[in-house]
mmCIF file of C-alpha atoms in Angstrom:
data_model
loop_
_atom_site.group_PDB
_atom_site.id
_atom_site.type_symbol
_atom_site.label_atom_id
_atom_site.label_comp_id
_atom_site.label_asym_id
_atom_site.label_seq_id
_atom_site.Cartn_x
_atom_site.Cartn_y
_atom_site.Cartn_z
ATOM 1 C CA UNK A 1115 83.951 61.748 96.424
ATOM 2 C CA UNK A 1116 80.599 60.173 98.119
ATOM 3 C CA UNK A 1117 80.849 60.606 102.055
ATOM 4 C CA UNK A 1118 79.065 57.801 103.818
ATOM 5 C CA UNK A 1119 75.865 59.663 105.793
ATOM 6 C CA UNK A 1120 73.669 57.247 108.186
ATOM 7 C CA UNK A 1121 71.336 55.966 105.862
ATOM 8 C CA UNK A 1122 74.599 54.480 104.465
ATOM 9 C CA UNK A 1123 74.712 53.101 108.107
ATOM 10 C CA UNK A 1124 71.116 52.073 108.034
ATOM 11 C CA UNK A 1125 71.165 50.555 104.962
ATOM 12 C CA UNK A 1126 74.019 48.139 105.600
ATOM 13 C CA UNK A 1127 72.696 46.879 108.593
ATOM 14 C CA UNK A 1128 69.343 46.444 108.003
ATOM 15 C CA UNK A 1129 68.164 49.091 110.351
ATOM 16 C CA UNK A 1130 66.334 52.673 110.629
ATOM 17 C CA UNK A 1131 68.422 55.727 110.324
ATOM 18 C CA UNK A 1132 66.849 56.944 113.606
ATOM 19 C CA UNK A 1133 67.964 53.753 115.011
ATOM 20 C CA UNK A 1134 71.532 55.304 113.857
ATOM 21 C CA UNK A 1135 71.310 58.633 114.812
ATOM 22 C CA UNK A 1136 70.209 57.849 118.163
ATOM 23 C CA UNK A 1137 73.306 55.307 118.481
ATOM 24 C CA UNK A 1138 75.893 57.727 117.057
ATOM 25 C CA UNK A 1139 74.001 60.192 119.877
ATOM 26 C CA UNK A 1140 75.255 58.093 122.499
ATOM 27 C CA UNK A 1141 71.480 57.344 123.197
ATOM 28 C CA UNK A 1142 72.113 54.079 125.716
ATOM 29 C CA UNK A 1143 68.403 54.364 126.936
ATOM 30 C CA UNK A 1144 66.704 53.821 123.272
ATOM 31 C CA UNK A 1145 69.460 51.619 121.910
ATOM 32 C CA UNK A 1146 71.004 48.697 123.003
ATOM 33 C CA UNK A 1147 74.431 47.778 123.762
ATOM 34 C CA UNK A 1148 74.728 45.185 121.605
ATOM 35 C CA UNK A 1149 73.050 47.780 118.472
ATOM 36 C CA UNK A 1150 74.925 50.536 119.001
ATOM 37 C CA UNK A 1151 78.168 48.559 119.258
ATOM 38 C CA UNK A 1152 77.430 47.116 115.682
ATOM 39 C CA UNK A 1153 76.437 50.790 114.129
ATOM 40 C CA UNK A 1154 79.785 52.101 115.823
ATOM 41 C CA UNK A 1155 81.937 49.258 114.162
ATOM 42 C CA UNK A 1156 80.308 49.661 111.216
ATOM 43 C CA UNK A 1157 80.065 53.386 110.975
ATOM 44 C CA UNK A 1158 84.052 53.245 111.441
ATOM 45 C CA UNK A 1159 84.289 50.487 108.794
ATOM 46 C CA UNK A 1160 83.112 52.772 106.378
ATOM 47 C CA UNK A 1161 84.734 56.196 107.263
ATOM 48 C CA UNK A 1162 81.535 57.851 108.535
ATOM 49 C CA UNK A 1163 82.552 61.262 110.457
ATOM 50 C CA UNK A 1164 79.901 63.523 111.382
ATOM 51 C CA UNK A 1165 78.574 67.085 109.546
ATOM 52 C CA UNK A 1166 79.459 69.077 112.162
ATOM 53 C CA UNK A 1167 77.762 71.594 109.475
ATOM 54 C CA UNK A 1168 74.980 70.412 109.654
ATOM 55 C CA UNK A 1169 74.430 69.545 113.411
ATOM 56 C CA UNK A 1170 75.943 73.373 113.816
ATOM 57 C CA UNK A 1171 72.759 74.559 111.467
ATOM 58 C CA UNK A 1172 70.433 72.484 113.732
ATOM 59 C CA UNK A 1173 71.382 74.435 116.370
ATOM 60 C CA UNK A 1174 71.504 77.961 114.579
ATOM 61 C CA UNK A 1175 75.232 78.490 115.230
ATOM 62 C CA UNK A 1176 77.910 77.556 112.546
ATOM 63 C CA UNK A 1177 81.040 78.474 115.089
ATOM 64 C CA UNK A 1178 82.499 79.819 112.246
ATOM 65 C CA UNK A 1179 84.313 82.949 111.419
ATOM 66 C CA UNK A 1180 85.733 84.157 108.159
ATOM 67 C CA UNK A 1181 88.473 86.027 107.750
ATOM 68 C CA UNK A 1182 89.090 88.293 104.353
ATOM 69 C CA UNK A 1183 92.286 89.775 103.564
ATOM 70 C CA UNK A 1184 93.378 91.813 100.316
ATOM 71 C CA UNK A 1185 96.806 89.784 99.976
ATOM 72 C CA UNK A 1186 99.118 86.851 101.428
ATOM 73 C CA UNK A 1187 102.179 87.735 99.647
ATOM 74 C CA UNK A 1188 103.816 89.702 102.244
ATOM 75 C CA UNK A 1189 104.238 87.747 105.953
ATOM 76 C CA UNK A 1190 102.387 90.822 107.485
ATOM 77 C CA UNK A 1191 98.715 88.953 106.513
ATOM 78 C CA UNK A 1192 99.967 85.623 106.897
ATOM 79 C CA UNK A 1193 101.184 86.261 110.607
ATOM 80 C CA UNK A 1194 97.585 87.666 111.340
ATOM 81 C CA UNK A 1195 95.766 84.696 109.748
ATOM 82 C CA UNK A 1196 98.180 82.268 111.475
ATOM 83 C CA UNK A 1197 97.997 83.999 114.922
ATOM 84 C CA UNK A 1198 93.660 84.538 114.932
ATOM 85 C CA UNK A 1199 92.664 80.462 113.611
ATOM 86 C CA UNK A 1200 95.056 79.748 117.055
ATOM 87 C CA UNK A 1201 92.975 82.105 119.068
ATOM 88 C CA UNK A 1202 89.921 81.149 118.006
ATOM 89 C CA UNK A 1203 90.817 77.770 117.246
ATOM 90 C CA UNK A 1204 91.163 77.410 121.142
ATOM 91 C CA UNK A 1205 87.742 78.910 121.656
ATOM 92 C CA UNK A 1206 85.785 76.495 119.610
ATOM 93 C CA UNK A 1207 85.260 78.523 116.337
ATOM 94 C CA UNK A 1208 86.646 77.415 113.197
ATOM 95 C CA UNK A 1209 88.020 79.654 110.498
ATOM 96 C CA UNK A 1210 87.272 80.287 106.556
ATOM 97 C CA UNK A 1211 89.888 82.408 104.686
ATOM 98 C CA UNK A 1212 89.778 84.369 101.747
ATOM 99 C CA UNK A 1213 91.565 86.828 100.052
ATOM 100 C CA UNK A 1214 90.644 89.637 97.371
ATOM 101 C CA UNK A 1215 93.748 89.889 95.576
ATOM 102 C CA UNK A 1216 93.120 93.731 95.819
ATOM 103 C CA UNK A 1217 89.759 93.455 93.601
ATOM 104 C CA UNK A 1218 86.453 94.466 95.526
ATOM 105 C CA UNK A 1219 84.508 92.347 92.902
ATOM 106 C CA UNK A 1220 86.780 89.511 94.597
ATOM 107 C CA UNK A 1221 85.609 90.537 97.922
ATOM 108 C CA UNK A 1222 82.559 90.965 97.063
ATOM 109 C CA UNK A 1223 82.154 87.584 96.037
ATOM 110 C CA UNK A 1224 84.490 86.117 99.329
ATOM 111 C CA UNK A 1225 82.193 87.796 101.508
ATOM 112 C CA UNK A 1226 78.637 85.981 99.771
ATOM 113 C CA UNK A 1227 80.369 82.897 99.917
ATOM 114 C CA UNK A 1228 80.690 83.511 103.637
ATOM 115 C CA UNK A 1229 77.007 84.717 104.156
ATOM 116 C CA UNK A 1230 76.244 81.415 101.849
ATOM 117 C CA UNK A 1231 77.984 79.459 104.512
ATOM 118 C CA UNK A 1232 76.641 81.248 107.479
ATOM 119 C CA UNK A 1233 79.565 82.528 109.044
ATOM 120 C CA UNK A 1234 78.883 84.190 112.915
ATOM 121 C CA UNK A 1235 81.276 87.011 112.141
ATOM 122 C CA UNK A 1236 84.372 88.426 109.759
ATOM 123 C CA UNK A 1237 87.397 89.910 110.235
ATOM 124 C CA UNK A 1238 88.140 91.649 107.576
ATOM 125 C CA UNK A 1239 91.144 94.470 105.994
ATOM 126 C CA UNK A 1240 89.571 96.021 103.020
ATOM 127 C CA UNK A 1241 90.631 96.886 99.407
ATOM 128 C CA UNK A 1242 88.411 99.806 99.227
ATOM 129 C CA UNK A 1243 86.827 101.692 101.173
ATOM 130 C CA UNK A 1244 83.695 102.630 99.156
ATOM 131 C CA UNK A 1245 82.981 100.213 96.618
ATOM 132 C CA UNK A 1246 81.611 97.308 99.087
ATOM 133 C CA UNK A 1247 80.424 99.345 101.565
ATOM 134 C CA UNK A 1248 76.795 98.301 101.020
ATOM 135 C CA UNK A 1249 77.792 94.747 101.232
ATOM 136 C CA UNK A 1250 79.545 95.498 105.205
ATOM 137 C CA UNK A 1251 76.152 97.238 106.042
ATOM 138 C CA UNK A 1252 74.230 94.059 104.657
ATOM 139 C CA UNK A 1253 76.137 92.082 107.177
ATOM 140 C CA UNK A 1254 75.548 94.633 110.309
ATOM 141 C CA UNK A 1255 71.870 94.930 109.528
ATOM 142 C CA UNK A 1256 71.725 91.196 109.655
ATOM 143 C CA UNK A 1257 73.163 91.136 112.939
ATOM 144 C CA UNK A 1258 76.768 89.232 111.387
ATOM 145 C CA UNK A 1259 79.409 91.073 113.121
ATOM 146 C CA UNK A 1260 82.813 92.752 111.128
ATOM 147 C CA UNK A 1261 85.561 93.638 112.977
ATOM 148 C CA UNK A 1262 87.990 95.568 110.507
ATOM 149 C CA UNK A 1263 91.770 95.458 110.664
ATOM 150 C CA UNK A 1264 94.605 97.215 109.647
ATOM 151 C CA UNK A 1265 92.786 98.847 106.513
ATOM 152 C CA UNK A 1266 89.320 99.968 107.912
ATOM 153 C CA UNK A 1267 86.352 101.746 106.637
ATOM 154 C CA UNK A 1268 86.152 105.125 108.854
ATOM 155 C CA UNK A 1269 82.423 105.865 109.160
ATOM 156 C CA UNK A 1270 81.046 102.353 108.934
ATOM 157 C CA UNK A 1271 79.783 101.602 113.130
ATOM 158 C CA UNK A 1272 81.447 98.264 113.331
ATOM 159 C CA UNK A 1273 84.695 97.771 115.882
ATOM 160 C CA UNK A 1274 88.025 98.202 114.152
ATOM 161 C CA UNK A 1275 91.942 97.648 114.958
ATOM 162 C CA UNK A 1276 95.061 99.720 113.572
ATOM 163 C CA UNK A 1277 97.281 101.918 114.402
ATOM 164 C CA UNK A 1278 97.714 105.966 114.035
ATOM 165 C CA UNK A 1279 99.155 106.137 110.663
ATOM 166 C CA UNK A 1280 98.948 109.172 110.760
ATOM 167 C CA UNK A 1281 101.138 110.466 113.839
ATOM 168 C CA UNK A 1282 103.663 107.219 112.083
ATOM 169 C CA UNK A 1283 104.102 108.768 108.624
ATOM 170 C CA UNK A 1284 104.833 112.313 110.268
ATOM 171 C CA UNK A 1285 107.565 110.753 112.436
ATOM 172 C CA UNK A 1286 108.936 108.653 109.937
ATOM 173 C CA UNK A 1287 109.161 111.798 107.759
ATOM 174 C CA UNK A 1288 110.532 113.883 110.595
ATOM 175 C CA UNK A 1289 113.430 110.771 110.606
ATOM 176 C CA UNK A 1290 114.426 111.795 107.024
ATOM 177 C CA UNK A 1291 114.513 115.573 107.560
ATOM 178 C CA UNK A 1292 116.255 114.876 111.044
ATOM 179 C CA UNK A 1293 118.840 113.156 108.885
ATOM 180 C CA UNK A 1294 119.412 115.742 106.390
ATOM 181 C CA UNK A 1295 116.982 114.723 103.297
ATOM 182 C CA UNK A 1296 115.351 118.153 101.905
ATOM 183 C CA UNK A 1297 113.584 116.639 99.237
ATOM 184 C CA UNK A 1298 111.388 114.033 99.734
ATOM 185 C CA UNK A 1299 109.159 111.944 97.415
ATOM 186 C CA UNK A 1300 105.883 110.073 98.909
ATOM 187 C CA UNK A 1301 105.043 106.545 96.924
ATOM 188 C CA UNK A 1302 101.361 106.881 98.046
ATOM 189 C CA UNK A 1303 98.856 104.497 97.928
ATOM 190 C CA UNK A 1304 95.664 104.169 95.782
ATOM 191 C CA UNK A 1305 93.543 107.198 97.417
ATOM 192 C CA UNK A 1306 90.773 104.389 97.787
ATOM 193 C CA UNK A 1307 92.540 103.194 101.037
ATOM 194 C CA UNK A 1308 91.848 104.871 104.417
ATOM 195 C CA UNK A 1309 95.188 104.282 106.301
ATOM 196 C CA UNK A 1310 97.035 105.661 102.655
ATOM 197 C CA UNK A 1311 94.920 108.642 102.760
ATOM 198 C CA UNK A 1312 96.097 109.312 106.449
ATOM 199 C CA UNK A 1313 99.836 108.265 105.646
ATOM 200 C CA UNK A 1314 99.686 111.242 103.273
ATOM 201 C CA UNK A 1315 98.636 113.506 105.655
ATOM 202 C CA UNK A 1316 100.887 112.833 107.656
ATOM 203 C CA UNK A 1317 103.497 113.220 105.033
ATOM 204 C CA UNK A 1318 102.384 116.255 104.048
ATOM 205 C CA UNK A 1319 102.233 117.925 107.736
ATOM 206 C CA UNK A 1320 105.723 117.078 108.286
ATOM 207 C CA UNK A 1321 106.804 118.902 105.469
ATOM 208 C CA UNK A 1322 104.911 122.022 106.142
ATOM 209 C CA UNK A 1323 106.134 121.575 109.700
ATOM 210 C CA UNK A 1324 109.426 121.988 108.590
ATOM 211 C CA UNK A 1325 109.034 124.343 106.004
ATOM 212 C CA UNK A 1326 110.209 122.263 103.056
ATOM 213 C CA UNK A 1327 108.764 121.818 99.547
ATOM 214 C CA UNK A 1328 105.905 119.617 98.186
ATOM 215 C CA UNK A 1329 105.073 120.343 94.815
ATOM 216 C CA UNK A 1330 102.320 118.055 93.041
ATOM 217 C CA UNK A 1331 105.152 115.906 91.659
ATOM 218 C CA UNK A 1332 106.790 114.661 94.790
ATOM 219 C CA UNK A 1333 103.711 112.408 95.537
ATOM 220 C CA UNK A 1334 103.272 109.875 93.363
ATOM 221 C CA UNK A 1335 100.501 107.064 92.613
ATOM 222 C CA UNK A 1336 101.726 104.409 93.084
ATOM 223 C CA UNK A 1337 99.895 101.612 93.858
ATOM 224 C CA UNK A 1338 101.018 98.899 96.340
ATOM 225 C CA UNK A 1339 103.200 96.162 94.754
ATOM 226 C CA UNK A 1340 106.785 95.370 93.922
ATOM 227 C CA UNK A 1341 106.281 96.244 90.270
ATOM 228 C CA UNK A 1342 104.020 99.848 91.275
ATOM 229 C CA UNK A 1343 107.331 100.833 93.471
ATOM 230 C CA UNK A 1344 110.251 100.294 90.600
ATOM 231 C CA UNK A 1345 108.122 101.740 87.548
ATOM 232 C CA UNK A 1346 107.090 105.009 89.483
ATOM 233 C CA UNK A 1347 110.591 105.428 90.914
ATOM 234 C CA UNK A 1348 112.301 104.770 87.390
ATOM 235 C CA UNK A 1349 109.826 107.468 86.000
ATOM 236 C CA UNK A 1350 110.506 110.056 88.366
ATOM 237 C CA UNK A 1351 114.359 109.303 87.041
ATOM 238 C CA UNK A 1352 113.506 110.022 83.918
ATOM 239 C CA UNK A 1353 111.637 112.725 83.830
ATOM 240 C CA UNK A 1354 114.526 114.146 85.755
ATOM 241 C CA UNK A 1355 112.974 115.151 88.975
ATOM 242 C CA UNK A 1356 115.706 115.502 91.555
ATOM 243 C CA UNK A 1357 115.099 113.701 95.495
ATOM 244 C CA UNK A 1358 117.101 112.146 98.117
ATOM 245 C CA UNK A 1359 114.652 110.401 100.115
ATOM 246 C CA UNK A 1360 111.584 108.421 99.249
ATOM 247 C CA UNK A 1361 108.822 107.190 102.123
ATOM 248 C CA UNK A 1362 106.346 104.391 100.678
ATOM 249 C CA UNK A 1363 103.243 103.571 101.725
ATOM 250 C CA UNK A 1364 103.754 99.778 102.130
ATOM 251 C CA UNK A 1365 106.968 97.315 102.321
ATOM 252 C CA UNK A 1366 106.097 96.310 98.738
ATOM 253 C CA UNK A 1367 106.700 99.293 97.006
ATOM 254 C CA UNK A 1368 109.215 100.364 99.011
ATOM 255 C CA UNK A 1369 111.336 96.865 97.956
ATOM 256 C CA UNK A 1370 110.407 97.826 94.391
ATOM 257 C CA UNK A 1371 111.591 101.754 94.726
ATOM 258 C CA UNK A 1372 114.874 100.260 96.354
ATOM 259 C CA UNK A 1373 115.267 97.923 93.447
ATOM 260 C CA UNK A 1374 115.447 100.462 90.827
ATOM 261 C CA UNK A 1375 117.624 103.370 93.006
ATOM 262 C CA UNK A 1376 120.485 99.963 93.071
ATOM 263 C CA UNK A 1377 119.804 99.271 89.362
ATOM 264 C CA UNK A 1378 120.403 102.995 88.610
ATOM 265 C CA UNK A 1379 123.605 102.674 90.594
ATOM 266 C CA UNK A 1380 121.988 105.342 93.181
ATOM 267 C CA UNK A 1381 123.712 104.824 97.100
ATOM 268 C CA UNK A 1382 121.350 104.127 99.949
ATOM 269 C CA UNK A 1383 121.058 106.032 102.017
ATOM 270 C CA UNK A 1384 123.906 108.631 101.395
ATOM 271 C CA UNK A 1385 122.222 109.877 98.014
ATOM 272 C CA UNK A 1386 118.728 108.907 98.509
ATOM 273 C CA UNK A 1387 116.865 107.108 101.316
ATOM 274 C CA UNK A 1388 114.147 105.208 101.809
ATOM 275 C CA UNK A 1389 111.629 103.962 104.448
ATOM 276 C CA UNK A 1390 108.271 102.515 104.610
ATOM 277 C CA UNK A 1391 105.075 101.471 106.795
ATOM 278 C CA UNK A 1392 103.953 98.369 107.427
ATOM 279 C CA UNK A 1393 107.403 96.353 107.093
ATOM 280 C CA UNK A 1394 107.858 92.941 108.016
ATOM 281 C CA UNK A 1395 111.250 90.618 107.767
ATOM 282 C CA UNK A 1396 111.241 91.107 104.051
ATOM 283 C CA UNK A 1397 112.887 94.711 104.951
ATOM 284 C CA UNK A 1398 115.652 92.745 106.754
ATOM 285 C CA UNK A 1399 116.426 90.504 103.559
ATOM 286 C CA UNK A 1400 117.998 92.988 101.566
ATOM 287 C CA UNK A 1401 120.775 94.965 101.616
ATOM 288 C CA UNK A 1402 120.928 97.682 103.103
ATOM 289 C CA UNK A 1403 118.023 96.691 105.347
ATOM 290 C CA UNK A 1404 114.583 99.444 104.884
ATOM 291 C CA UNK A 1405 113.617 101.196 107.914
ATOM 292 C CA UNK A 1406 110.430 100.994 108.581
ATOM 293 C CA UNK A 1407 107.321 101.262 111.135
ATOM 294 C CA UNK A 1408 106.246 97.772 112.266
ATOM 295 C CA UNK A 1409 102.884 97.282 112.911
ATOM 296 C CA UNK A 1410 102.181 94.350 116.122
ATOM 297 C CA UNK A 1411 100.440 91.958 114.101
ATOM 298 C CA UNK A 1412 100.299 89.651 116.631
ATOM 299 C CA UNK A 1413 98.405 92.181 119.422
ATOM 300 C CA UNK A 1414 96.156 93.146 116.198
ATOM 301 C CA UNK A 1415 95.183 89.636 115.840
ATOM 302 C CA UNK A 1416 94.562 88.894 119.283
ATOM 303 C CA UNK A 1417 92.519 92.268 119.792
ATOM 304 C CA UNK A 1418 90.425 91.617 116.352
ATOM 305 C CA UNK A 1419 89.641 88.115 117.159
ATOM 306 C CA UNK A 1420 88.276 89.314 120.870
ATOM 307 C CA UNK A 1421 86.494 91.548 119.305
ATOM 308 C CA UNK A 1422 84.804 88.993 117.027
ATOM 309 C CA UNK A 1423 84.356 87.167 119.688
ATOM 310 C CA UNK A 1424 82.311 89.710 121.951
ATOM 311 C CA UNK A 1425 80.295 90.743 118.965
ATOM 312 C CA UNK A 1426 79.348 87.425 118.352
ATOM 313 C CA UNK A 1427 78.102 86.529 122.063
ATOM 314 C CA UNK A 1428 76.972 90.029 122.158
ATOM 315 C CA UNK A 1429 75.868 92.166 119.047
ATOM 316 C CA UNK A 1430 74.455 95.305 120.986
ATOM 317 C CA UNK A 1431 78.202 95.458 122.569
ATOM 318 C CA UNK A 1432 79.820 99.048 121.565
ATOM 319 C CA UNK A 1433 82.048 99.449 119.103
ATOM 320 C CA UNK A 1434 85.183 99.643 119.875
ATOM 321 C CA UNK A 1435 88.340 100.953 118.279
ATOM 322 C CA UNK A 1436 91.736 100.025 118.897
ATOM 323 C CA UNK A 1437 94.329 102.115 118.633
ATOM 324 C CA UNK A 1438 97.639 99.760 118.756
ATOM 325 C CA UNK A 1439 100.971 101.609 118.964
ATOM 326 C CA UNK A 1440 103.306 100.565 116.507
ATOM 327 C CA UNK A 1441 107.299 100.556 116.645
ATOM 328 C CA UNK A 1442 109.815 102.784 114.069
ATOM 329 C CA UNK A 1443 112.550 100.201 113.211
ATOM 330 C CA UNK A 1444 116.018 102.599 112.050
ATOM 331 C CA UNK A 1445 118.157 100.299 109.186
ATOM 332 C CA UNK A 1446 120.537 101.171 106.799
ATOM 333 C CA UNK A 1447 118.357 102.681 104.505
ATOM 334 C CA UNK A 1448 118.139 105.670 106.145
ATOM 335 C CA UNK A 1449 121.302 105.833 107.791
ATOM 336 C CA UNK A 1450 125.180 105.737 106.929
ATOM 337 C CA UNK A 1451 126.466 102.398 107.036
ATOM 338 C CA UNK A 1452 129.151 102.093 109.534
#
C-alpha cells in the first residue's frame, strides 16, 4: 500500500511541496486562501493524513510508550494493557505492545524494535530476570525510562510496581494449615522469576513457622502454564507421594493441577486443596472456584503508567517502588462446600 505524502500533493497540482506543507501548516500569511483551499480539497481527495511519526521525530519526541508483557492468555495482562493505553491515551502518548511469549530472545528482540522506533519509555513485566538485563541497562544509560511491573528485576535502579509476594504466599499457606492441610506441595515457578523466588520463601517460612514438613519433593518445577500444572501434579501421583493441599505459583498452573486432581477422581478441597497467586475470573469459571490472591491490576496500571509518565518529563526523578496491597479471595477450593 503507497500512502499519498505532499509531493503527491505537489505534483497533482502543479505546485511546490513547500507550497503544501506550509498550507497543510495552516500558514494563512504565505499561502493564499484560494491555494490552500485547493491543496486541502485535494489532499482529502486523495486520502493524505499526516506522519505524525515523522513530525514527532522533527521535534525529538515520539509520544510513544511501549509496553512488553511475557503473555496475554490470562485476563490478568490484558486488563493492564487495556487499563494503561486509556491512561496514557488521555495524556497524549500513544502505545506499542508486545509480548515475549515467555522467551527473552523474544524480548530481546520486542524491546530493539522499540528502541528502533524511538519509544520515550517501557513498561515492562519480565520473563527473566538475568538474561536481558544488559539490554534494560542499555535503555537507562540512554536516558529511555522502564518502569517494571508485576515481575521486576530487583537490583536494576529503575521504578517498579508489585505487590509483597512474599508476606501473600505465607498467608495463603497459613490459610491451608489454618484449615487442616499438613502436607503441602508448592507448584513453583521457573527460579528465573523474582516474584516466584519470593513466593517460595514465603512458602517455605510458613511451614517452618508451623513446624510442618518440606522435604525436597514437595516443591516442584513447574513452570507456569496449564499443561506445566497437570503433568507435575499427575507425576507426583505416580510416583506415589502423598499431599492434601497444593499452592501454585500462578492461576495457570493452578487450573492445570486442578484438572488432573478431578481427572484422578481426587475431591476438592476435602482430600486435597488448592490455591494460587495472581488469579483472575478464570478461578471463578470452574468448579469448585480456586482461591486465590488477586493482584489490583487496575491500581498497578495506573501507578506504572504515572510512573512512565514522570520519568519521561523527568529522568533524574527517584525511583520509586510501589508496594500495592493485594486481596486473598477464599473459594471452594480450599473450603468445604456447603
Amino acid at each position: 500500500m503507497k500512502y499519498t505524502t505532499i509531493i503527491d500533493i505537489a505534483k497533482e497540482l502543479g505546485i511546490s511541496k513547500s507550497t503544501v506543507s506550509r498550507a497543510l501548516r495552516g500558514d494563512d500569511y504565505n499561502v493564499s486562501k484560494e491555494t490552500r483551499q485547493k491543496i486541502l480539497e485535494t489532499a482529502n481527495r486523495l486520502g493524505y493524513k499526516r506522519n505524525e511519526l515523522a513530525v514527532n521525530l522533527r521535534m525529538q519526541s515520539t509520544r510513544t510508550i511501549g509496553i512488553v508483557v511475557p503473555e496475554m492468555i490470562t485476563p490478568f495482562y490484558m486488563k493492564f494493557i487495556t487499563h494503561a493505553q486509556e491512561i496514557l491515551n488521555k495524556a497524549g502518548y500513544r502505545v506499542t505492545l508486545a509480548q515475549s511469549h515467555e522467551d527473552p530472545e523474544a524480548e530481546r528482540l520486542n524491546l530493539q524494535m522499540m528502541e528502533d522506533y524511538r519509544v520515550e519509555g517501557i513498561l515492562i513485566s519480565v520473563c527473566h530476570d538475568k538474561k536481558n538485563r544488559e539490554f534494560y541497562q542499555n535503555f537507562l544509560d540512554k536516558g529511555i525510562p522502564l518502569v517494571f511491573f508485576d515481575r521486576t528485576v530487583e537490583d536494576i535502579s529503575a521504578p517498579k510496581v508489585k505487590i509483597n509476594d512474599y508476606i501473600k504466599a505465607f498467608f495463603m499457606v497459613e490459610h491451608l494449615i489454618r484449615n487442616g492441610k499438613k502436607h503441602i506441595i508448592h507448584l513453583a515457578g521457573p527460579s528465573y522469576i523474582q516474584n516466584a523466588k519470593e513466593r517460595k520463601k514465603g512458602y517455605k517460612d510458613a511451614l517452618e513457622k508451623f513446624r510442618l514438613p518440606c522435604p525436597p519433593e514437595y516443591i516442584v518445577d513447574a513452570g507456569v502454564n496449564f499443561t506445566d500444572g497437570k503433568q507435575a501434579v499427575e507425576a507426583l501421583i505416580k510416583k506415589g507421594i502423598p499431599f492434601d493441599a497444593i499452592f501454585c505459583f500462578t492461576e495457570m498452573s493452578a487450573l492445570g493441577a486442578k484438572s488432573c486432581l478431578q481427572r484422578y477422581n481426587y475431591h476438592i478441597p476435602e482430600e486435597v486443596a488448592i490455591c494460587c497467586i495472581s488469579g483472575t475470573e478464570l478461578c471463578m469459571l470452574v468448579h469448585p472456584s480456586v482461591t486465590t490472591v488477586e493482584q489490583p491490576v487496575m491500581l498497578m496500571a495506573e501507578e506504572a503508567s504515572r510512573l512512565i509518565m514522570e520519568k519521561i518529563e523527568n529522568f533524574s526523578v527517584a525511583d520509586e517502588t510501589v508496594i500495592l496491597e493485594a486481596e486473598m479471595v477464599v473459594r471452594g477450593s480450599t473450603l468445604p462446600l456447603t
